Tab-separated table of C-alpha atoms in Angstrom:
chain	number	residue	atom	x	y	z
A	1	UNK	CA	-58.692	-48.971	61.891
A	2	UNK	CA	-57.221	-45.422	61.436
A	3	UNK	CA	-55.585	-45.567	64.797
A	4	UNK	CA	-53.980	-48.941	63.937
A	5	UNK	CA	-52.686	-47.606	60.735
A	6	UNK	CA	-51.186	-44.582	62.495
A	7	UNK	CA	-49.684	-46.735	65.141
A	8	UNK	CA	-48.113	-49.066	62.523
A	9	UNK	CA	-46.769	-46.062	60.646
A	10	UNK	CA	-45.259	-44.761	63.873
A	11	UNK	CA	-43.617	-48.162	64.621
A	12	UNK	CA	-42.274	-48.468	61.108
A	13	UNK	CA	-40.959	-44.913	61.339
A	14	UNK	CA	-39.134	-45.677	64.603
A	15	UNK	CA	-37.752	-48.883	63.327
A	16	UNK	CA	-36.514	-47.115	60.191
A	17	UNK	CA	-34.927	-44.455	62.179
A	18	UNK	CA	-33.189	-46.940	64.445
A	19	UNK	CA	-31.987	-49.002	61.419
A	20	UNK	CA	-30.876	-45.812	59.722
A	21	UNK	CA	-28.893	-44.551	62.752
A	22	UNK	CA	-27.392	-47.794	63.869
A	23	UNK	CA	-26.817	-49.746	60.644
A	24	UNK	CA	-26.479	-47.294	57.768
A	25	UNK	CA	-24.254	-44.324	56.902
A	26	UNK	CA	-27.177	-41.935	57.445
A	27	UNK	CA	-25.459	-40.545	60.530
A	28	UNK	CA	-22.111	-41.970	59.590
A	29	UNK	CA	-18.619	-40.662	60.465
A	30	UNK	CA	-17.533	-38.065	57.868
A	31	UNK	CA	-14.840	-36.233	59.857
A	32	UNK	CA	-12.200	-37.085	62.461
A	33	UNK	CA	-11.133	-33.951	64.294
A	34	UNK	CA	-7.833	-33.964	66.126
A	35	UNK	CA	-7.018	-31.424	68.885
A	36	UNK	CA	-3.861	-31.022	70.871
A	37	UNK	CA	-1.358	-32.437	68.387
A	38	UNK	CA	2.058	-30.640	68.559
A	39	UNK	CA	4.866	-32.988	67.748
A	40	UNK	CA	2.509	-35.570	66.313
A	41	UNK	CA	0.744	-34.947	63.081
A	42	UNK	CA	-2.996	-35.043	62.610
A	43	UNK	CA	-2.407	-37.802	60.014
A	44	UNK	CA	-0.538	-39.980	62.528
A	45	UNK	CA	-3.304	-39.640	65.120
A	46	UNK	CA	-6.047	-40.418	62.567
A	47	UNK	CA	-4.098	-43.399	61.208
A	48	UNK	CA	-3.710	-44.919	64.711
A	49	UNK	CA	-7.344	-44.227	65.553
A	50	UNK	CA	-8.306	-46.244	62.499
A	51	UNK	CA	-11.917	-44.881	62.294
A	52	UNK	CA	-13.644	-46.115	59.115
A	53	UNK	CA	-15.434	-43.364	57.188
A	54	UNK	CA	-19.122	-43.850	57.053
A	55	UNK	CA	-19.326	-45.991	60.141
A	56	UNK	CA	-22.528	-45.272	62.158
A	57	UNK	CA	-21.595	-42.557	64.671
A	58	UNK	CA	-23.463	-44.112	67.551
A	59	UNK	CA	-21.650	-47.436	67.157
A	60	UNK	CA	-18.230	-45.918	67.251
A	61	UNK	CA	-16.150	-47.785	69.895
A	62	UNK	CA	-14.739	-44.738	71.695
A	63	UNK	CA	-12.834	-46.891	74.216
A	64	UNK	CA	-11.210	-48.921	71.484
A	65	UNK	CA	-10.227	-45.811	69.670
A	66	UNK	CA	-8.664	-44.324	72.861
A	67	UNK	CA	-6.731	-47.530	73.509
A	68	UNK	CA	-5.285	-47.456	69.967
A	69	UNK	CA	-4.280	-43.786	70.144
A	70	UNK	CA	-2.635	-44.236	73.497
A	71	UNK	CA	-0.302	-46.756	71.840
A	72	UNK	CA	1.453	-43.799	70.301
A	73	UNK	CA	4.479	-43.251	72.614
A	74	UNK	CA	4.086	-39.443	72.548
A	75	UNK	CA	0.444	-39.613	73.774
A	76	UNK	CA	-0.025	-39.122	77.491
A	77	UNK	CA	-3.849	-39.122	77.451
A	78	UNK	CA	-6.677	-38.866	74.935
A	79	UNK	CA	-10.380	-38.214	75.093
A	80	UNK	CA	-12.717	-39.462	72.302
A	81	UNK	CA	-16.140	-37.788	71.809
A	82	UNK	CA	-18.894	-38.034	69.237
A	83	UNK	CA	-20.413	-34.829	67.799
A	84	UNK	CA	-23.455	-34.945	65.595
A	85	UNK	CA	-24.079	-35.210	62.803
A	86	UNK	CA	-20.885	-37.063	61.821
A	87	UNK	CA	-17.770	-36.020	63.697
A	88	UNK	CA	-15.489	-37.923	65.998
A	89	UNK	CA	-13.366	-35.580	68.092
A	90	UNK	CA	-9.935	-36.738	69.498
A	91	UNK	CA	-8.416	-34.486	72.137
A	92	UNK	CA	-4.943	-35.531	72.995
A	93	UNK	CA	-2.298	-34.425	75.522
A	94	UNK	CA	1.276	-35.144	74.466
A	95	UNK	CA	4.023	-36.070	76.900
A	96	UNK	CA	6.436	-33.361	77.975
A	97	UNK	CA	10.129	-34.124	78.559
A	98	UNK	CA	11.674	-33.428	81.967
A	99	UNK	CA	15.117	-34.827	81.121
A	100	UNK	CA	17.063	-36.591	78.439
A	101	UNK	CA	19.455	-39.445	77.883
A	102	UNK	CA	22.142	-39.518	75.198
A	103	UNK	CA	22.478	-42.887	73.465
A	104	UNK	CA	23.905	-44.346	70.305
A	105	UNK	CA	20.713	-43.848	68.345
A	106	UNK	CA	20.139	-40.306	69.445
A	107	UNK	CA	18.711	-38.317	72.354
A	108	UNK	CA	16.060	-40.094	74.277
A	109	UNK	CA	13.373	-37.861	75.970
A	110	UNK	CA	12.048	-38.918	79.323
A	111	UNK	CA	8.868	-37.640	80.847
A	112	UNK	CA	7.691	-37.172	84.464
A	113	UNK	CA	6.741	-40.836	84.696
A	114	UNK	CA	10.220	-41.879	83.665
A	115	UNK	CA	8.960	-43.111	80.310
A	116	UNK	CA	11.400	-43.046	77.399
A	117	UNK	CA	8.888	-41.935	74.772
A	118	UNK	CA	10.770	-40.371	71.850
A	119	UNK	CA	14.181	-40.081	70.235
A	120	UNK	CA	15.393	-36.807	68.666
A	121	UNK	CA	18.604	-35.526	67.118
A	122	UNK	CA	19.410	-32.729	69.622
A	123	UNK	CA	18.735	-32.389	73.356
A	124	UNK	CA	16.063	-29.775	74.229
A	125	UNK	CA	17.458	-26.563	75.664
A	126	UNK	CA	17.216	-26.131	79.360
A	127	UNK	CA	16.613	-29.806	80.309
A	128	UNK	CA	19.023	-31.746	82.507
A	129	UNK	CA	20.782	-34.822	81.270
A	130	UNK	CA	20.507	-38.255	82.871
A	131	UNK	CA	23.955	-39.831	82.885
A	132	UNK	CA	22.664	-43.427	82.973
A	133	UNK	CA	21.190	-45.770	80.382
A	134	UNK	CA	17.448	-45.635	79.876
A	135	UNK	CA	17.327	-49.423	80.425
A	136	UNK	CA	18.276	-48.874	84.060
A	137	UNK	CA	14.709	-48.411	85.153
A	138	UNK	CA	15.139	-48.214	88.952
A	139	UNK	CA	17.868	-45.535	88.642
A	140	UNK	CA	15.910	-43.628	85.970
A	141	UNK	CA	12.743	-43.688	87.986
A	142	UNK	CA	14.431	-42.436	91.097
A	143	UNK	CA	16.348	-39.699	89.256
A	144	UNK	CA	13.198	-38.455	87.541
A	145	UNK	CA	11.189	-38.744	90.806
A	146	UNK	CA	13.734	-36.564	92.579
A	147	UNK	CA	13.951	-34.090	89.718
A	148	UNK	CA	10.209	-33.506	89.469
A	149	UNK	CA	9.807	-32.933	93.159
A	150	UNK	CA	12.449	-30.201	93.383
A	151	UNK	CA	11.397	-26.569	93.739
A	152	UNK	CA	11.428	-24.844	90.410
A	153	UNK	CA	14.354	-22.552	91.359
A	154	UNK	CA	16.556	-25.478	92.422
A	155	UNK	CA	15.491	-27.637	89.467
A	156	UNK	CA	16.645	-24.861	87.082
A	157	UNK	CA	20.204	-25.311	88.492
A	158	UNK	CA	20.388	-29.060	87.810
A	159	UNK	CA	22.668	-29.890	84.901
A	160	UNK	CA	22.937	-33.633	85.190
A	161	UNK	CA	21.780	-36.528	87.329
A	162	UNK	CA	23.727	-39.744	87.691
A	163	UNK	CA	23.252	-43.025	89.485
A	164	UNK	CA	24.330	-46.636	89.456
A	165	UNK	CA	21.168	-47.770	91.303
A	166	UNK	CA	18.022	-46.037	92.569
A	167	UNK	CA	19.711	-45.308	95.899
A	168	UNK	CA	22.884	-43.355	94.961
A	169	UNK	CA	21.589	-40.452	92.850
A	170	UNK	CA	23.889	-37.516	92.453
A	171	UNK	CA	23.027	-34.049	91.080
A	172	UNK	CA	25.550	-31.763	89.279
A	173	UNK	CA	24.511	-28.133	89.734
A	174	UNK	CA	25.642	-24.954	88.069
A	175	UNK	CA	28.903	-23.564	89.441
A	176	UNK	CA	30.599	-26.956	89.654
A	177	UNK	CA	28.674	-28.051	92.759
A	178	UNK	CA	27.672	-31.681	93.434
A	179	UNK	CA	24.799	-32.908	95.520
A	180	UNK	CA	24.774	-36.405	96.926
A	181	UNK	CA	21.115	-37.183	97.138
A	182	UNK	CA	20.856	-40.895	97.815
A	183	UNK	CA	17.446	-42.406	97.189
A	184	UNK	CA	13.969	-40.931	96.406
A	185	UNK	CA	12.813	-41.025	100.018
A	186	UNK	CA	12.274	-37.751	101.835
A	187	UNK	CA	12.957	-35.749	98.661
A	188	UNK	CA	10.861	-32.672	99.736
A	189	UNK	CA	12.764	-32.556	103.132
A	190	UNK	CA	16.100	-33.034	101.367
A	191	UNK	CA	15.328	-30.213	99.019
A	192	UNK	CA	14.527	-27.829	101.874
A	193	UNK	CA	17.776	-28.777	103.633
A	194	UNK	CA	19.815	-28.373	100.441
A	195	UNK	CA	18.397	-24.860	99.914
A	196	UNK	CA	19.920	-23.899	103.339
A	197	UNK	CA	23.183	-25.673	102.634
A	198	UNK	CA	23.666	-23.891	99.311
A	199	UNK	CA	24.002	-20.598	101.222
A	200	UNK	CA	27.280	-21.934	102.544
A	201	UNK	CA	30.681	-22.233	100.914
A	202	UNK	CA	31.413	-25.677	99.423
A	203	UNK	CA	31.415	-27.843	96.431
A	204	UNK	CA	29.967	-31.146	97.741
A	205	UNK	CA	26.609	-31.099	99.526
A	206	UNK	CA	25.402	-34.405	101.025
A	207	UNK	CA	21.709	-34.595	101.964
A	208	UNK	CA	21.430	-38.333	101.616
A	209	UNK	CA	20.730	-38.345	105.339
A	210	UNK	CA	18.759	-35.112	105.843
A	211	UNK	CA	19.154	-35.308	109.634
A	212	UNK	CA	22.938	-35.180	109.187
A	213	UNK	CA	23.675	-33.124	106.109
A	214	UNK	CA	27.315	-32.114	105.318
A	215	UNK	CA	29.163	-29.614	103.163
A	216	UNK	CA	32.681	-30.014	101.979
């Protein structure tokens, strides 16, 4: 009889613990910690995460939270983790601009994936300008793909990139020099050829066909 009573008490205790953990605020969310926010505010991230205070921690939908936070244009990635007794930790990585486009509503920032993710009043210092509309996706994608594959030293000399399509990209370099790049294909090879060509006199450097580059 004593063993049965003890067994019943253990069962009731386990059931009570499960109910308390999964269905009551006993281990509920009492804090949402945000890490990695720079341009975004902690309040913006928390609002998008939409985590209800007091929700049982073990039942928090981490995947749903991550999906909601990724809807913020500035967010490149996010990790969501639970931390006992009642904290949900959001670690975000914000997008970094590699170029910008001037438009009627301001300066559009473009990241390494060619995503137009933010509009600001002034262009960031040191970034090249894309002389094409952000709506021209093939041209933007080619221009950004070329830019991000350039060696750092060469990339620092790029002032603007222009194109009508994804196959006629041109680079304006410091010193009034122009580079006719063409399409995104063979970009590393074209960059290596260009570094050699830039040691010669000239203002127009054509590496659109890296087998037959020209200087004029």
